[in-house]
Short mmCIF file of C-alpha atoms and ligand atoms in Angstrom, two decimals:
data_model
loop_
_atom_site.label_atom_id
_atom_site.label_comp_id
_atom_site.label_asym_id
_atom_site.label_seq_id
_atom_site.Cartn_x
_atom_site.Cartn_y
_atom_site.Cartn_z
CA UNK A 1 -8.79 8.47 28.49
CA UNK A 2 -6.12 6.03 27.13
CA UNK A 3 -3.89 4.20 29.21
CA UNK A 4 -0.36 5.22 28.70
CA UNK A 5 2.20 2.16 29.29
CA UNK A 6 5.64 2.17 29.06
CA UNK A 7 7.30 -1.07 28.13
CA UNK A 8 10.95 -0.86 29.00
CA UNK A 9 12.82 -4.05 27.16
CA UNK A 10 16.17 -5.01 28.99
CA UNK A 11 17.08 -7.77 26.30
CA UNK A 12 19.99 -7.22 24.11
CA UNK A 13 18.36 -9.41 21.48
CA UNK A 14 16.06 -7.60 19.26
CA UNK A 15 14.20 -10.45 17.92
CA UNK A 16 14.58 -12.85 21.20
CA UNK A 17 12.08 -13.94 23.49
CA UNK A 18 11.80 -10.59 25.75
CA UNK A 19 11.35 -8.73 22.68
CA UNK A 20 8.54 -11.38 21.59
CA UNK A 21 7.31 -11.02 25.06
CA UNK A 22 6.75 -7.29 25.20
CA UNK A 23 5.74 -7.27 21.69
CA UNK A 24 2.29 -9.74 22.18
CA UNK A 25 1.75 -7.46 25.12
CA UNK A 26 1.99 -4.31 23.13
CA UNK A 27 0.01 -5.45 20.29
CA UNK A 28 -2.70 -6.55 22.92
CA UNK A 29 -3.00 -3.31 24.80
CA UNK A 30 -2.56 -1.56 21.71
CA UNK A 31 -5.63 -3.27 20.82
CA UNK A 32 -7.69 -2.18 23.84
CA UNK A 33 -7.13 1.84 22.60
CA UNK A 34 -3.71 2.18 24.86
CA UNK A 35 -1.39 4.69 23.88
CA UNK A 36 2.31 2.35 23.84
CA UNK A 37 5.85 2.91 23.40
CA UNK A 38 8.51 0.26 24.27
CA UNK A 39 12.05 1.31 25.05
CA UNK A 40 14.87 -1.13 24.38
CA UNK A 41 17.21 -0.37 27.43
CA UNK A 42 20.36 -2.28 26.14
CA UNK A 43 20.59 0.61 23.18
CA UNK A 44 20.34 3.86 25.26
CA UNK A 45 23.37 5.92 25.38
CA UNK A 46 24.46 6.27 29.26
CA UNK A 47 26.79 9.20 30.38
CA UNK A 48 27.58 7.00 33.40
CA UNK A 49 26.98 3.15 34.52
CA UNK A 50 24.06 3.38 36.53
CA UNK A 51 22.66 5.58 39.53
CA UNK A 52 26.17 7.21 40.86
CA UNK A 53 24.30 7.59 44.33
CA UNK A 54 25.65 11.16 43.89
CA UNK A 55 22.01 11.79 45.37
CA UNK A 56 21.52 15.70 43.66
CA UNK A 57 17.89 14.79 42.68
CA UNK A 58 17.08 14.91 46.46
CA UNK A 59 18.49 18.09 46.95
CA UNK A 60 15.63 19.83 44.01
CA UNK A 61 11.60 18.96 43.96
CA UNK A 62 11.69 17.93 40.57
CA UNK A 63 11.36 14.36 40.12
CA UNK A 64 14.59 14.10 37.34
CA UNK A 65 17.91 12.85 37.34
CA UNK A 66 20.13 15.15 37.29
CA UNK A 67 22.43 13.12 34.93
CA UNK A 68 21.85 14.44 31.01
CA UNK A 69 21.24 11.26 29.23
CA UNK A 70 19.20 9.01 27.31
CA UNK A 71 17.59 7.68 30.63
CA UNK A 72 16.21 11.03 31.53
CA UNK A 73 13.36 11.14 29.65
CA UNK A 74 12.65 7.69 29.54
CA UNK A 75 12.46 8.46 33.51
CA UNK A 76 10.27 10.96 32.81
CA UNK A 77 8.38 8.78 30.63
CA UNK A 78 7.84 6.45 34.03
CA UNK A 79 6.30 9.03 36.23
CA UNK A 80 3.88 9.97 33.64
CA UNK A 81 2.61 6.23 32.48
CA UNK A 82 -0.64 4.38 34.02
CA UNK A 83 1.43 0.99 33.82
CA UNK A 84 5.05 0.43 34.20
CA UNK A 85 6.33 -2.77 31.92
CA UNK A 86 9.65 -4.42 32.58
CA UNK A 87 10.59 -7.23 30.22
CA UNK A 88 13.85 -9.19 31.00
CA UNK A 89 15.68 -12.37 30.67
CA UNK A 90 17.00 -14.32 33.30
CA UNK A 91 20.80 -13.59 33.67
CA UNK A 92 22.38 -15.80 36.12
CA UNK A 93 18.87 -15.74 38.40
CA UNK A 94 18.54 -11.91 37.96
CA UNK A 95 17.28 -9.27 35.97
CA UNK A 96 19.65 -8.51 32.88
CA UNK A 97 21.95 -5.45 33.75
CA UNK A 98 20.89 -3.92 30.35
CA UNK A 99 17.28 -3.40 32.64
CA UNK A 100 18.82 -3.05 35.88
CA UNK A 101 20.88 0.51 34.80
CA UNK A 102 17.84 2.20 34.16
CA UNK A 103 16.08 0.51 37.33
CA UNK A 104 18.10 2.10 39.80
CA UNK A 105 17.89 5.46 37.81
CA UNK A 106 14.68 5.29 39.45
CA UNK A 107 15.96 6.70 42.95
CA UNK A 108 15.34 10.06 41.04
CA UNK A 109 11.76 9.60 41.45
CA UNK A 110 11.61 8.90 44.97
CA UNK A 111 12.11 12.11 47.28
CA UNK A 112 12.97 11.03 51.06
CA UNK A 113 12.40 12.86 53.73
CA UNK A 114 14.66 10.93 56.25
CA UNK A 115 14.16 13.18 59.69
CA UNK A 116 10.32 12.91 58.84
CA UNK A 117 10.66 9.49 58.04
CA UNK A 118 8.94 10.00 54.66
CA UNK A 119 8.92 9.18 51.06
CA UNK A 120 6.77 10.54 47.78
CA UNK A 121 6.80 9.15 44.21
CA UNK A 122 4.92 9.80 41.55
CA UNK A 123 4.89 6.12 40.73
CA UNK A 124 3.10 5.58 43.70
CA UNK A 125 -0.99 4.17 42.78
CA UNK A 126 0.66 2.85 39.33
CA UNK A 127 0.52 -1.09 37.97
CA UNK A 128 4.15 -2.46 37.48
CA UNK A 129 4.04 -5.19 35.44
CA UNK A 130 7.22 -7.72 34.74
CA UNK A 131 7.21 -10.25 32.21
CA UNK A 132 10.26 -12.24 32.03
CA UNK A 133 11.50 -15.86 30.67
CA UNK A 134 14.26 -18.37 31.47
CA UNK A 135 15.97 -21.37 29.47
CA UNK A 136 15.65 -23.47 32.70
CA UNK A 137 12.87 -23.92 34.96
CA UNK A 138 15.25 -22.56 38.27
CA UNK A 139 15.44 -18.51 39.40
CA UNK A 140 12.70 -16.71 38.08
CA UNK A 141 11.07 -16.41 41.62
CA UNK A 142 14.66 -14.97 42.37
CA UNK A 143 14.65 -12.46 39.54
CA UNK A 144 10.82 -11.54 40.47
CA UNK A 145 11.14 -10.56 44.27
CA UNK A 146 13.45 -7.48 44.31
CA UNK A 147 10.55 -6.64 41.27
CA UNK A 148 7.75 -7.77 44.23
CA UNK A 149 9.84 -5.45 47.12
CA UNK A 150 10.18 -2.38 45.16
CA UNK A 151 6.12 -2.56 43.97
CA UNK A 152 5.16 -3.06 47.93
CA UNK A 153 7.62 -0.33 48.84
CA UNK A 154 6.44 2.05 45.75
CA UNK A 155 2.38 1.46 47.07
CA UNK A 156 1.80 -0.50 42.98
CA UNK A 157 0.28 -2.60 42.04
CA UNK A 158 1.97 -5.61 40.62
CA UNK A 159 1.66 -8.48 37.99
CA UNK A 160 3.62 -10.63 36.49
CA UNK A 161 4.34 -13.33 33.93
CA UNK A 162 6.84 -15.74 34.28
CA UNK A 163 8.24 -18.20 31.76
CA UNK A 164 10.27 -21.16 32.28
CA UNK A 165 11.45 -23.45 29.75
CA UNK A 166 11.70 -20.67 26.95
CA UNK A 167 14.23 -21.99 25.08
CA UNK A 168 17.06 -20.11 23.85
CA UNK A 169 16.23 -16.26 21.78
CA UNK A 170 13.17 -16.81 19.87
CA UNK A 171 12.06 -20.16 20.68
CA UNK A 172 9.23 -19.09 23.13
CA UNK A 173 6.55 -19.14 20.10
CA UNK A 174 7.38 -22.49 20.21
CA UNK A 175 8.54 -23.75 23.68
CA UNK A 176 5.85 -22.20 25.41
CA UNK A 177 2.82 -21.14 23.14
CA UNK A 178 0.48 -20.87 26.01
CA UNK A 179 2.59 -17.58 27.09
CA UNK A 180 0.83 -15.49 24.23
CA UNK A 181 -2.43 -15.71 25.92
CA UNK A 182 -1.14 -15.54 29.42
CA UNK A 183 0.39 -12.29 28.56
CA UNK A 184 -2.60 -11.22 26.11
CA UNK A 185 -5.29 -11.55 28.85
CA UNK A 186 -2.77 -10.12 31.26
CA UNK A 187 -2.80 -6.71 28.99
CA UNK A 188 -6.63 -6.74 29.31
CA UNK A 189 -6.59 -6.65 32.56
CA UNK A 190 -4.38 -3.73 32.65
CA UNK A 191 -6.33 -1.65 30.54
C1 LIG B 201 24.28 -14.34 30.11
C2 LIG B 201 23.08 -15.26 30.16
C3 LIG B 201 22.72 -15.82 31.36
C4 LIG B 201 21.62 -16.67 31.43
N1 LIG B 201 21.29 -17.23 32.64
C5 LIG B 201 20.25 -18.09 32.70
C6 LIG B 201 19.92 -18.71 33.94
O1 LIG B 201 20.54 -18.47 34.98
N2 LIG B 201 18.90 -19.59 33.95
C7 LIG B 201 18.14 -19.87 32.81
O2 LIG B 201 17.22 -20.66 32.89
N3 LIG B 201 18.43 -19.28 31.64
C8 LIG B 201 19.46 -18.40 31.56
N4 LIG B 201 19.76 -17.81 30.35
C9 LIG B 201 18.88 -18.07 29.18
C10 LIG B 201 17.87 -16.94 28.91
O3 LIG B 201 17.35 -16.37 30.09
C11 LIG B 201 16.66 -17.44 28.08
O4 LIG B 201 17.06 -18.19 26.98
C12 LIG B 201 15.81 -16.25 27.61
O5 LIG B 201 14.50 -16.69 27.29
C13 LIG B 201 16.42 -15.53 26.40
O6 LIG B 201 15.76 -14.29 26.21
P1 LIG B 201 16.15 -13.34 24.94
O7 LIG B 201 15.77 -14.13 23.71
O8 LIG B 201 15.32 -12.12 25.10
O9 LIG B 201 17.61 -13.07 24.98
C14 LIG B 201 20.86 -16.96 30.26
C15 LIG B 201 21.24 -16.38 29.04
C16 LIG B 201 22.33 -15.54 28.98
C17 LIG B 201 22.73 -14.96 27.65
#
Protein backbone atom coordinates (compact mmCIF):
# COMPACT_ATOMS: atom_id res chain seq x y z
CA UNK A 1 0.00 0.00 0.00
CA UNK A 2 1.30 3.62 -0.41
CA UNK A 3 2.86 5.45 2.20
CA UNK A 4 0.85 8.40 3.22
CA UNK A 5 3.17 11.45 4.49
CA UNK A 6 2.20 14.55 5.64
CA UNK A 7 4.61 17.38 5.15
CA UNK A 8 3.61 20.22 7.40
CA UNK A 9 5.74 23.55 6.17
CA UNK A 10 6.12 26.17 9.07
CA UNK A 11 7.91 28.81 6.73
CA UNK A 12 6.17 31.94 5.92
CA UNK A 13 8.11 32.14 2.67
CA UNK A 14 6.56 30.30 -0.10
CA UNK A 15 9.45 30.06 -2.31
CA UNK A 16 12.30 30.03 0.61
CA UNK A 17 14.46 27.40 1.62
CA UNK A 18 11.86 25.28 3.89
CA UNK A 19 9.59 25.35 1.06
CA UNK A 20 12.61 24.11 -1.28
CA UNK A 21 13.32 21.71 1.44
CA UNK A 22 9.99 19.95 1.69
CA UNK A 23 9.51 20.27 -1.92
CA UNK A 24 12.86 17.88 -3.06
CA UNK A 25 11.47 15.63 -0.37
CA UNK A 26 8.02 15.51 -1.81
CA UNK A 27 9.03 15.13 -5.30
CA UNK A 28 11.34 12.19 -4.06
CA UNK A 29 8.77 10.21 -2.16
CA UNK A 30 6.36 11.11 -4.66
CA UNK A 31 8.60 9.27 -6.84
CA UNK A 32 8.76 6.06 -4.79
CA UNK A 33 4.57 5.66 -5.34
CA UNK A 34 3.81 7.78 -1.88
CA UNK A 35 0.62 9.34 -1.65
CA UNK A 36 1.82 13.37 -0.43
CA UNK A 37 0.26 16.45 0.61
CA UNK A 38 2.23 19.35 2.22
CA UNK A 39 0.46 21.86 4.43
CA UNK A 40 1.86 25.36 4.70
CA UNK A 41 1.15 26.11 8.49
CA UNK A 42 1.84 29.96 8.37
CA UNK A 43 -1.55 30.24 6.03
CA UNK A 44 -4.11 28.23 8.12
CA UNK A 45 -6.83 30.19 9.61
CA UNK A 46 -6.65 29.68 13.62
CA UNK A 47 -9.79 30.39 15.83
CA UNK A 48 -7.30 30.76 18.70
CA UNK A 49 -3.29 31.10 19.14
CA UNK A 50 -2.30 27.75 19.85
CA UNK A 51 -3.37 24.77 22.24
CA UNK A 52 -5.56 26.86 24.98
CA UNK A 53 -4.70 23.89 27.46
CA UNK A 54 -8.50 24.06 27.92
CA UNK A 55 -7.82 20.14 27.89
CA UNK A 56 -11.72 19.03 26.49
CA UNK A 57 -10.10 16.47 24.08
CA UNK A 58 -9.21 14.40 27.23
CA UNK A 59 -12.48 14.44 28.52
CA UNK A 60 -13.96 12.38 24.85
CA UNK A 61 -12.08 9.14 23.15
CA UNK A 62 -11.84 10.73 19.98
CA UNK A 63 -8.49 11.76 19.12
CA UNK A 64 -9.69 15.65 17.83
CA UNK A 65 -9.40 18.97 19.03
CA UNK A 66 -12.17 20.19 20.06
CA UNK A 67 -11.37 23.70 18.63
CA UNK A 68 -13.27 24.11 14.93
CA UNK A 69 -10.49 25.23 12.78
CA UNK A 70 -8.22 24.84 10.02
CA UNK A 71 -5.85 22.71 12.29
CA UNK A 72 -8.45 20.09 12.87
CA UNK A 73 -8.18 18.20 10.04
CA UNK A 74 -4.77 18.74 9.34
CA UNK A 75 -4.62 16.94 12.97
CA UNK A 76 -6.53 14.45 11.70
CA UNK A 77 -4.43 14.25 8.75
CA UNK A 78 -1.39 13.36 11.44
CA UNK A 79 -2.94 10.40 13.08
CA UNK A 80 -3.71 8.86 9.84
CA UNK A 81 -0.10 9.37 7.94
CA UNK A 82 2.83 6.58 7.89
CA UNK A 83 5.43 9.58 8.23
CA UNK A 84 5.06 12.81 9.94
CA UNK A 85 7.26 15.78 8.08
CA UNK A 86 8.06 19.00 9.84
CA UNK A 87 9.96 21.57 7.80
CA UNK A 88 11.10 24.81 9.62
CA UNK A 89 13.53 27.57 9.75
CA UNK A 90 15.56 28.45 12.50
CA UNK A 91 13.94 31.42 14.40
CA UNK A 92 16.10 32.68 17.07
CA UNK A 93 17.46 28.78 17.77
CA UNK A 94 13.86 27.40 17.58
CA UNK A 95 11.29 26.12 15.51
CA UNK A 96 9.30 29.02 13.69
CA UNK A 97 5.99 29.74 15.67
CA UNK A 98 4.13 29.49 12.28
CA UNK A 99 5.07 25.35 13.00
CA UNK A 100 5.01 25.48 16.60
CA UNK A 101 0.88 26.50 16.75
CA UNK A 102 -0.03 23.49 15.12
CA UNK A 103 2.69 21.40 17.17
CA UNK A 104 1.17 21.80 20.37
CA UNK A 105 -2.35 21.20 18.77
CA UNK A 106 -0.98 17.87 18.99
CA UNK A 107 -1.92 17.32 22.82
CA UNK A 108 -5.32 16.34 21.14
CA UNK A 109 -3.84 13.20 20.06
CA UNK A 110 -2.41 12.08 23.16
CA UNK A 111 -5.08 10.67 25.75
CA UNK A 112 -3.50 10.46 29.45
CA UNK A 113 -4.51 8.44 31.84
CA UNK A 114 -2.78 10.18 34.86
CA UNK A 115 -4.04 7.82 38.01
CA UNK A 116 -2.93 4.82 35.69
CA UNK A 117 0.02 6.52 34.79
CA UNK A 118 -0.71 6.01 31.06
CA UNK A 119 -0.68 7.50 27.69
CA UNK A 120 -2.07 6.31 23.97
CA UNK A 121 -1.52 8.03 20.59
CA UNK A 122 -2.18 7.09 17.47
CA UNK A 123 1.12 8.55 16.37
CA UNK A 124 2.72 6.12 18.33
CA UNK A 125 4.95 3.30 15.75
CA UNK A 126 5.03 6.38 13.12
CA UNK A 127 8.48 8.02 11.47
CA UNK A 128 8.71 11.83 12.33
CA UNK A 129 10.88 13.33 10.17
CA UNK A 130 12.26 17.19 10.55
CA UNK A 131 14.12 18.89 8.00
CA UNK A 132 15.14 22.28 8.87
CA UNK A 133 17.93 25.03 7.78
CA UNK A 134 19.72 28.00 9.37
CA UNK A 135 21.67 31.17 7.95
CA UNK A 136 24.40 30.46 10.59
CA UNK A 137 26.04 27.38 11.51
CA UNK A 138 24.82 27.88 15.60
CA UNK A 139 21.20 26.33 17.08
CA UNK A 140 19.96 23.79 14.96
CA UNK A 141 20.85 21.03 17.57
CA UNK A 142 18.69 23.46 19.81
CA UNK A 143 15.74 23.61 17.45
CA UNK A 144 16.10 19.62 16.87
CA UNK A 145 15.88 18.26 20.56
CA UNK A 146 12.37 19.27 21.78
CA UNK A 147 11.73 17.51 17.94
CA UNK A 148 14.15 14.38 19.43
CA UNK A 149 12.02 14.47 23.12
CA UNK A 150 8.62 14.44 21.74
CA UNK A 151 9.63 11.34 19.03
CA UNK A 152 11.18 9.29 22.23
CA UNK A 153 8.15 10.24 24.28
CA UNK A 154 5.58 9.50 21.20
CA UNK A 155 7.49 5.67 20.76
CA UNK A 156 8.64 7.22 16.61
CA UNK A 157 10.82 6.89 14.96
CA UNK A 158 12.91 9.85 14.05
CA UNK A 159 15.14 11.43 11.26
CA UNK A 160 16.32 14.38 10.47
CA UNK A 161 18.14 16.78 8.17
CA UNK A 162 19.81 19.64 9.26
CA UNK A 163 21.23 22.54 7.28
CA UNK A 164 23.58 25.12 8.29
CA UNK A 165 24.89 27.79 6.23
CA UNK A 166 21.62 28.06 4.02
CA UNK A 167 21.80 31.37 3.20
CA UNK A 168 19.02 33.67 3.35
CA UNK A 169 15.19 32.40 1.48
CA UNK A 170 16.12 30.55 -1.52
CA UNK A 171 19.74 30.39 -1.52
CA UNK A 172 20.00 26.71 -0.30
CA UNK A 173 20.13 25.41 -4.13
CA UNK A 174 23.08 27.20 -4.01
CA UNK A 175 24.68 27.42 -0.50
CA UNK A 176 24.30 23.96 0.17
CA UNK A 177 23.64 21.74 -3.01
CA UNK A 178 24.61 18.59 -1.29
CA UNK A 179 21.18 19.00 0.83
CA UNK A 180 19.08 17.76 -2.29
CA UNK A 181 20.51 14.37 -2.04
CA UNK A 182 20.74 14.24 1.68
CA UNK A 183 17.10 14.82 1.80
CA UNK A 184 16.37 12.70 -1.52
CA UNK A 185 17.98 9.49 -0.11
CA UNK A 186 16.46 10.40 3.22
CA UNK A 187 12.79 10.05 1.44
CA UNK A 188 13.90 6.58 0.21
CA UNK A 189 14.49 5.46 3.21
CA UNK A 190 11.17 6.42 4.44
CA UNK A 191 9.30 4.76 1.92
C1 LIG B 1 12.97 35.96 12.45
C2 LIG B 1 14.17 35.19 11.94
C3 LIG B 1 15.04 34.64 12.84
C4 LIG B 1 16.15 33.92 12.40
N1 LIG B 1 17.01 33.40 13.33
C5 LIG B 1 18.11 32.74 12.89
C6 LIG B 1 19.05 32.23 13.83
O1 LIG B 1 18.87 32.33 15.05
N2 LIG B 1 20.15 31.62 13.36
C7 LIG B 1 20.37 31.44 11.99
O2 LIG B 1 21.38 30.85 11.63
N3 LIG B 1 19.50 31.90 11.10
C8 LIG B 1 18.38 32.54 11.51
N4 LIG B 1 17.49 33.04 10.57
C9 LIG B 1 17.73 32.75 9.13
C10 LIG B 1 16.87 31.59 8.58
O3 LIG B 1 16.72 30.54 9.51
C11 LIG B 1 17.49 30.98 7.31
O4 LIG B 1 17.87 31.96 6.39
C12 LIG B 1 16.50 30.00 6.65
O5 LIG B 1 17.20 29.11 5.80
C13 LIG B 1 15.42 30.73 5.85
O6 LIG B 1 14.38 29.81 5.53
P1 LIG B 1 13.12 30.28 4.61
O7 LIG B 1 13.70 30.63 3.26
O8 LIG B 1 12.23 29.10 4.54
O9 LIG B 1 12.48 31.46 5.25
C14 LIG B 1 16.38 33.75 11.00
C15 LIG B 1 15.48 34.33 10.09
C16 LIG B 1 14.39 35.04 10.54
C17 LIG B 1 13.45 35.65 9.53
Amino acid sequence: MAKKILILNGSPKKDGNTSIMADWFSTAVRSKGAEVEIVRTAFLKYKTLGCISCRKCQESDRYECCIDDDAKPVLTKMAEADAIVFATLLYFFGASAQLKLIFDRMFSLYKWDNDAGTMQTPLKGKTMVLLASAFEDIGLDALEKPFVLTAEYTDMKFESILVANAGVSGEISKKRPDSKEKIEKLAMKIC
